[in-house]
Amino acid sequence: MAILQMQRIMIYSLKKNRKAILETLQRRGVMEVCDLDMNDGVFFKEDTDSQQSSYLKNSSVAAQALSTVEEYVPTEKSVFSSIEGRKPLSKESYYTYVDEVNEIMRVAYEVLGASKKISDAKAEITKQEAIMESLVPWRELDIPLNYKGTKKTAVFVGTFPAEKSYEEICTQLKLQLSEEVDFNIEVISSSPQLTCLVAMCHTDYKEQLYNALRKEGFSNPVVETHLVPAKKAKRAENIIKEANNVIEKNIKYIKSFRGMKDAFAFVEDYFVLRSEKYQVIKNLANTKHAFVLCGYIPKRDAGKLAATLSTKYDAYVELEDVCDDDTPIKLHNNKFSEPVESVLKTYSMPKHTEVDPTSIMAIFYYVFFGMMFSDAGYGLVMSLACGWALHHFKNMEEGFKKSVKMFFYCGISTMFWGIMFGSFFGDAVSVICQTFFHLEPSQIPQIPGITSALWFNPVVEPMQMLMFSFLLGIIHLFTGLAIQAYMHIRDGHFRYAVYDVFSWYLLVGGGILALLSLDMMKDMAGFVLPPVFLNIGGICAAIGAVIILIFAGRESKNPVKRFLKGAYGLYGATGYLSDILSYSRLLALGLATGVIAQVFNQIGSMLGDSIIAAILFTVIFVVGHGLNIGINALGAYVHTNRLQFVEFFGKFYEGGGKEFKPFRINTKHYNIKEEI
Amino acid sequence: MMDLGLFFAVLGAAFATFFAGIGSAIGVGKAGVAAAGVLTEDPSKFGKVLIFQLLPATQGIYGLLVAFLILSNVGILGEPKDVTLLQGLLYFASSLPIAFAGLFSAIHQGKCSVAGIGTVAKKPDQMGKAIILPAMVETYAILALLISILSVFGVANVNM
């Protein structure tokens, strides 16, 4: 439970060491670089946009080359490839690759060239196929499609957009032309949408015939060529064949680079690294021979880095404790609560004035998740799956690993509550015993926690579970208030802790005491406090209410305003009521998990006892419980988050801190990490 | 009158599955359309948008849950039991909270999920916040489920 102390770090060094220093910083990944605004004549800034963009271009060329090779020679990926994480890369192989970067880039460009040839050839094939398609109706024609005639004859080759017979065309044309015009029509082919024909006449009547044809809807053929259609089609066929050859050859060529995939992946990463380094250089203040670098570093890492920089690169390092709104926030927690940090992050990082609630939140988080999921079998499945993943994929990404760890602990808690409430895949054990071993309910082996509840069964005693949920809720809310009190007292405002926290303890706690001593609670809660608690509780609540009424509006000087604000503060009691009732979801979701599990068991057992029934039972069991795990784990996760964010954080937490984002290696394929 | 009691109990079970199921179907459907839209741009977000699509699915399951409890209490599933008219009507009344709170909360949770999918499409790192907003709507389905379950349990213990 801590926010790490940050230090502001200034590094002064000679320019000749700049590259080495930046590489060290990037590898260590412990420092956030901030912009140093020192453009004052002595210092100047370097503009690195052009280098950065050229690096990024190289990186994307390598990425494209990689995906091209991947397209033709796919790598076999396991189902779990997405959680495997990046491959680690040793320092030696890093430098071997670096020596070959130019060569790899040359190959990458060749791969892209080959890929372009393939796509060009594919486009050509489409084009030629379209030509061949449109030549089909002209197959019978033995003159070129753009034939215009001889010296004395005019020839029109073209189409009508409808089916027309020879006679139809002749009569239509004759109607439009004068008697002396002599023409000849030859229909090449005819289909419902298209009639292909050749018309000819003496050159003297060329215009007349053409106009007449146009009136009937005549138009020139789509394909223009000086070749006879059959020849043109043949040529197109040849071009396609050739293009196919080109494609085949280039695919083979690309496939020959299958061994280069790792290299392309490396180069993609390498240029991203360099580009990020140049992004940092933009933030430096330079003189002709020296530079200044400024940033934030957690205090625990500062000494070591400073020592390395000053001994190895003759740098002068200045460190200074800082704690203001601009300081980035880095959290530090023990192994048990660290995984829940990611949940806190999805809400907001704490401000530097606040406490890090992770470790307290973690306990409630695991407990609530377990109660909502509350099945020993499901918890076992979840913990085993997470444990297996953690054991097998050691290179998992840091953030993802945290989530897996969190669900591992949640699974353990789920197991615990499952045993407490006596649920193991619902009532699987007794259903199987009854259906397949024909045991009477009394003969079923009694395993506490598996067939019977170790504590109580919420399906049988829902009211007790509801009371327990409310109790946990009250503890949760009061813990939130306690953190607020702690912050007030830490800041030296003991009074505020009394006004804002202890008043509510009195009001809510007193109210609950009084409520529990009412007779009507006997049926609901199963117990009732002696009547004296009604008085004690009432007095406590009254004191609390008065404190809130007087002090909730203490910022206002105007007494009327102050009183009204106090009254409004008192109205916040309704908020506490709804907050506490909100914890009933612990019961509802717990029941949902347990009862749905029983539903599937019962459906499976309906078929009676036979081999086929046993197989069907297994199928229904696996699918049904799988479904139930999926939907209820999601529900438990979402609603545990809600209880933390709305009910718990609402009592003390504001957030709004800036997350610490160190300058580090941000690669896609390889994890280059070692101490230099 | 025995038969009429059974009829009302089954009607209650039908109501719970029927209305809560309709709500979930509408909600999941809406969210699914939005999720598919996001996938056309970025298929790698499948896991994220799927969670949003599933959020309004729970009401249908709650309805099923209550229906199942009623059916097993009145002996449609398992050993047959006698159900009086009053018990049947009480079962019917017990199913109403989840039937209607389920119907409307699922539809509105679906709308909220659609908006959440939009958030995740633009800012994938804001997933945690975007998922809490539809979860707020679910609260009321959970409260309804709670009352329905407690009522069903209670009716089973009432001797009439």
mmCIF file of N, CA, C and O in Angstrom, chain A residues 119-163:
data_model
loop_
_atom_site.group_PDB
_atom_site.id
_atom_site.type_symbol
_atom_site.label_atom_id
_atom_site.label_comp_id
_atom_site.label_asym_id
_atom_site.label_seq_id
_atom_site.Cartn_x
_atom_site.Cartn_y
_atom_site.Cartn_z
ATOM 1 N N SER A 119 0.278 -8.561 -57.277
ATOM 2 C CA SER A 119 -1.018 -7.882 -57.299
ATOM 3 C C SER A 119 -1.247 -7.240 -58.669
ATOM 4 O O SER A 119 -2.378 -7.218 -59.164
ATOM 5 N N ASP A 120 -0.149 -6.752 -59.334
ATOM 6 C CA ASP A 120 -0.305 -6.220 -60.681
ATOM 7 C C ASP A 120 -0.797 -7.307 -61.628
ATOM 8 O O ASP A 120 -1.712 -7.088 -62.434
ATOM 9 N N ALA A 121 -0.154 -8.487 -61.524
ATOM 10 C CA ALA A 121 -0.525 -9.589 -62.407
ATOM 11 C C ALA A 121 -1.976 -9.971 -62.184
ATOM 12 O O ALA A 121 -2.721 -10.246 -63.138
ATOM 13 N N LYS A 122 -2.391 -9.942 -60.926
ATOM 14 C CA LYS A 122 -3.780 -10.303 -60.624
ATOM 15 C C LYS A 122 -4.741 -9.300 -61.253
ATOM 16 O O LYS A 122 -5.781 -9.677 -61.800
ATOM 17 N N ALA A 123 -4.353 -8.012 -61.208
ATOM 18 C CA ALA A 123 -5.196 -6.990 -61.804
ATOM 19 C C ALA A 123 -5.282 -7.204 -63.318
ATOM 20 O O ALA A 123 -6.349 -7.076 -63.930
ATOM 21 N N GLU A 124 -4.145 -7.539 -63.924
ATOM 22 C CA GLU A 124 -4.093 -7.766 -65.366
ATOM 23 C C GLU A 124 -5.011 -8.937 -65.743
ATOM 24 O O GLU A 124 -5.750 -8.884 -66.737
ATOM 25 N N ILE A 125 -4.970 -9.982 -64.932
ATOM 26 C CA ILE A 125 -5.800 -11.155 -65.213
ATOM 27 C C ILE A 125 -7.283 -10.767 -65.207
ATOM 28 O O ILE A 125 -8.032 -11.118 -66.114
ATOM 29 N N THR A 126 -7.668 -9.981 -64.215
ATOM 30 C CA THR A 126 -9.067 -9.557 -64.132
ATOM 31 C C THR A 126 -9.445 -8.777 -65.392
ATOM 32 O O THR A 126 -10.529 -8.968 -65.959
ATOM 33 N N LYS A 127 -8.529 -7.900 -65.814
ATOM 34 C CA LYS A 127 -8.803 -7.063 -66.979
ATOM 35 C C LYS A 127 -8.984 -7.941 -68.227
ATOM 36 O O LYS A 127 -9.949 -7.785 -68.981
ATOM 37 N N GLN A 128 -8.043 -8.874 -68.417
ATOM 38 C CA GLN A 128 -8.098 -9.715 -69.614
ATOM 39 C C GLN A 128 -9.311 -10.619 -69.594
ATOM 40 O O GLN A 128 -9.910 -10.890 -70.633
ATOM 41 N N GLU A 129 -9.680 -11.056 -68.415
ATOM 42 C CA GLU A 129 -10.868 -11.918 -68.335
ATOM 43 C C GLU A 129 -12.122 -11.145 -68.733
ATOM 44 O O GLU A 129 -13.004 -11.687 -69.404
ATOM 45 N N ALA A 130 -12.141 -9.870 -68.358
ATOM 46 C CA ALA A 130 -13.285 -9.042 -68.744
ATOM 47 C C ALA A 130 -13.330 -8.898 -70.251
ATOM 48 O O ALA A 130 -14.399 -8.949 -70.875
ATOM 49 N N ILE A 131 -12.163 -8.719 -70.857
ATOM 50 C CA ILE A 131 -12.107 -8.594 -72.326
ATOM 51 C C ILE A 131 -12.640 -9.865 -72.978
ATOM 52 O O ILE A 131 -13.483 -9.830 -73.878
ATOM 53 N N MET A 132 -12.157 -11.018 -72.494
ATOM 54 C CA MET A 132 -12.579 -12.284 -73.076
ATOM 55 C C MET A 132 -14.085 -12.461 -72.954
ATOM 56 O O MET A 132 -14.750 -12.908 -73.881
ATOM 57 N N GLU A 133 -14.578 -12.057 -71.816
ATOM 58 C CA GLU A 133 -16.015 -12.155 -71.569
ATOM 59 C C GLU A 133 -16.803 -11.361 -72.614
ATOM 60 O O GLU A 133 -17.758 -11.847 -73.209
ATOM 61 N N SER A 134 -16.332 -10.136 -72.874
ATOM 62 C CA SER A 134 -17.098 -9.296 -73.785
ATOM 63 C C SER A 134 -16.897 -9.711 -75.248
ATOM 64 O O SER A 134 -17.646 -9.274 -76.117
ATOM 65 N N LEU A 135 -15.884 -10.532 -75.505
ATOM 66 C CA LEU A 135 -15.668 -10.980 -76.893
ATOM 67 C C LEU A 135 -16.528 -12.183 -77.246
ATOM 68 O O LEU A 135 -16.675 -12.517 -78.413
ATOM 69 N N VAL A 136 -17.112 -12.826 -76.239
ATOM 70 C CA VAL A 136 -17.852 -14.068 -76.495
ATOM 71 C C VAL A 136 -18.913 -13.902 -77.590
ATOM 72 O O VAL A 136 -18.967 -14.680 -78.544
ATOM 73 N N PRO A 137 -19.781 -12.845 -77.543
ATOM 74 C CA PRO A 137 -20.804 -12.745 -78.601
ATOM 75 C C PRO A 137 -20.221 -12.479 -79.997
ATOM 76 O O PRO A 137 -20.921 -12.626 -80.984
ATOM 77 N N TRP A 138 -18.975 -12.068 -80.079
ATOM 78 C CA TRP A 138 -18.366 -11.716 -81.379
ATOM 79 C C TRP A 138 -17.579 -12.877 -81.972
ATOM 80 O O TRP A 138 -16.875 -12.703 -82.954
ATOM 81 N N ARG A 139 -17.656 -14.034 -81.349
ATOM 82 C CA ARG A 139 -16.768 -15.128 -81.744
ATOM 83 C C ARG A 139 -16.848 -15.429 -83.258
ATOM 84 O O ARG A 139 -15.861 -15.752 -83.886
ATOM 85 N N GLU A 140 -18.072 -15.281 -83.822
ATOM 86 C CA GLU A 140 -18.260 -15.658 -85.233
ATOM 87 C C GLU A 140 -17.704 -14.614 -86.202
ATOM 88 O O GLU A 140 -17.594 -14.868 -87.384
ATOM 89 N N LEU A 141 -17.410 -13.444 -85.719
ATOM 90 C CA LEU A 141 -16.991 -12.346 -86.608
ATOM 91 C C LEU A 141 -15.568 -12.598 -87.100
ATOM 92 O O LEU A 141 -14.686 -12.946 -86.324
ATOM 93 N N ASP A 142 -15.342 -12.391 -88.442
ATOM 94 C CA ASP A 142 -13.993 -12.654 -88.947
ATOM 95 C C ASP A 142 -13.307 -11.398 -89.427
ATOM 96 O O ASP A 142 -12.365 -11.443 -90.204
ATOM 97 N N ILE A 143 -13.845 -10.231 -89.056
ATOM 98 C CA ILE A 143 -13.115 -8.981 -89.324
ATOM 99 C C ILE A 143 -12.843 -8.312 -87.977
ATOM 100 O O ILE A 143 -13.522 -8.602 -86.991
ATOM 101 N N PRO A 144 -11.844 -7.402 -87.930
ATOM 102 C CA PRO A 144 -11.544 -6.731 -86.661
ATOM 103 C C PRO A 144 -12.761 -5.928 -86.185
ATOM 104 O O PRO A 144 -13.555 -5.453 -86.991
ATOM 105 N N LEU A 145 -12.862 -5.713 -84.881
ATOM 106 C CA LEU A 145 -14.006 -5.014 -84.307
ATOM 107 C C LEU A 145 -14.018 -3.526 -84.657
ATOM 108 O O LEU A 145 -15.052 -2.882 -84.621
ATOM 109 N N ASN A 146 -12.848 -2.965 -84.969
ATOM 110 C CA ASN A 146 -12.847 -1.533 -85.300
ATOM 111 C C ASN A 146 -12.764 -1.313 -86.819
ATOM 112 O O ASN A 146 -12.326 -0.281 -87.274
ATOM 113 N N TYR A 147 -13.175 -2.320 -87.589
ATOM 114 C CA TYR A 147 -13.113 -2.218 -89.058
ATOM 115 C C TYR A 147 -14.074 -1.149 -89.531
ATOM 116 O O TYR A 147 -15.247 -1.122 -89.141
ATOM 117 N N LYS A 148 -13.536 -0.208 -90.398
ATOM 118 C CA LYS A 148 -14.389 0.916 -90.814
ATOM 119 C C LYS A 148 -14.831 0.797 -92.272
ATOM 120 O O LYS A 148 -15.602 1.613 -92.774
ATOM 121 N N GLY A 149 -14.271 -0.164 -92.977
ATOM 122 C CA GLY A 149 -14.710 -0.361 -94.369
ATOM 123 C C GLY A 149 -13.584 -0.190 -95.376
ATOM 124 O O GLY A 149 -12.418 0.032 -94.995
ATOM 125 N N THR A 150 -13.931 -0.303 -96.649
ATOM 126 C CA THR A 150 -12.927 -0.123 -97.714
ATOM 127 C C THR A 150 -13.098 1.272 -98.273
ATOM 128 O O THR A 150 -13.797 2.116 -97.711
ATOM 129 N N LYS A 151 -12.468 1.486 -99.453
ATOM 130 C CA LYS A 151 -12.523 2.808 -100.071
ATOM 131 C C LYS A 151 -13.949 3.189 -100.416
ATOM 132 O O LYS A 151 -14.373 4.324 -100.238
ATOM 133 N N LYS A 152 -14.723 2.232 -100.917
ATOM 134 C CA LYS A 152 -16.075 2.543 -101.404
ATOM 135 C C LYS A 152 -17.185 2.050 -100.459
ATOM 136 O O LYS A 152 -18.330 2.410 -100.645
ATOM 137 N N THR A 153 -16.826 1.202 -99.496
ATOM 138 C CA THR A 153 -17.879 0.728 -98.593
ATOM 139 C C THR A 153 -17.611 1.208 -97.164
ATOM 140 O O THR A 153 -16.470 1.322 -96.740
ATOM 141 N N ALA A 154 -18.732 1.475 -96.497
ATOM 142 C CA ALA A 154 -18.610 1.810 -95.063
ATOM 143 C C ALA A 154 -19.131 0.623 -94.265
ATOM 144 O O ALA A 154 -20.153 0.038 -94.629
ATOM 145 N N VAL A 155 -18.394 0.269 -93.194
ATOM 146 C CA VAL A 155 -18.805 -0.862 -92.370
ATOM 147 C C VAL A 155 -18.998 -0.384 -90.929
ATOM 148 O O VAL A 155 -18.182 0.360 -90.402
ATOM 149 N N PHE A 156 -20.117 -0.784 -90.337
ATOM 150 C CA PHE A 156 -20.343 -0.473 -88.928
ATOM 151 C C PHE A 156 -20.450 -1.772 -88.143
ATOM 152 O O PHE A 156 -21.286 -2.612 -88.469
ATOM 153 N N VAL A 157 -19.563 -1.906 -87.158
ATOM 154 C CA VAL A 157 -19.653 -3.067 -86.267
ATOM 155 C C VAL A 157 -20.179 -2.561 -84.921
ATOM 156 O O VAL A 157 -19.628 -1.600 -84.389
ATOM 157 N N GLY A 158 -21.230 -3.165 -84.424
ATOM 158 C CA GLY A 158 -21.752 -2.650 -83.148
ATOM 159 C C GLY A 158 -22.906 -3.480 -82.617
ATOM 160 O O GLY A 158 -23.140 -4.603 -83.085
ATOM 161 N N THR A 159 -23.595 -2.904 -81.651
ATOM 162 C CA THR A 159 -24.624 -3.696 -80.955
ATOM 163 C C THR A 159 -25.915 -2.912 -80.788
ATOM 164 O O THR A 159 -25.916 -1.680 -80.761
ATOM 165 N N PHE A 160 -27.018 -3.661 -80.690
ATOM 166 C CA PHE A 160 -28.284 -3.111 -80.213
ATOM 167 C C PHE A 160 -28.512 -3.649 -78.808
ATOM 168 O O PHE A 160 -28.241 -4.829 -78.562
ATOM 169 N N PRO A 161 -29.068 -2.841 -77.925
ATOM 170 C CA PRO A 161 -29.233 -3.314 -76.539
ATOM 171 C C PRO A 161 -30.492 -4.164 -76.360
ATOM 172 O O PRO A 161 -31.113 -4.112 -75.321
ATOM 173 N N ALA A 162 -30.931 -4.911 -77.360
ATOM 174 C CA ALA A 162 -32.114 -5.756 -77.214
ATOM 175 C C ALA A 162 -32.018 -6.883 -78.232
ATOM 176 O O ALA A 162 -31.167 -6.846 -79.130
ATOM 177 N N GLU A 163 -32.872 -7.874 -78.057
ATOM 178 C CA GLU A 163 -32.833 -8.982 -79.017
ATOM 179 C C GLU A 163 -33.601 -8.566 -80.289
ATOM 180 O O GLU A 163 -34.759 -8.170 -80.214
#
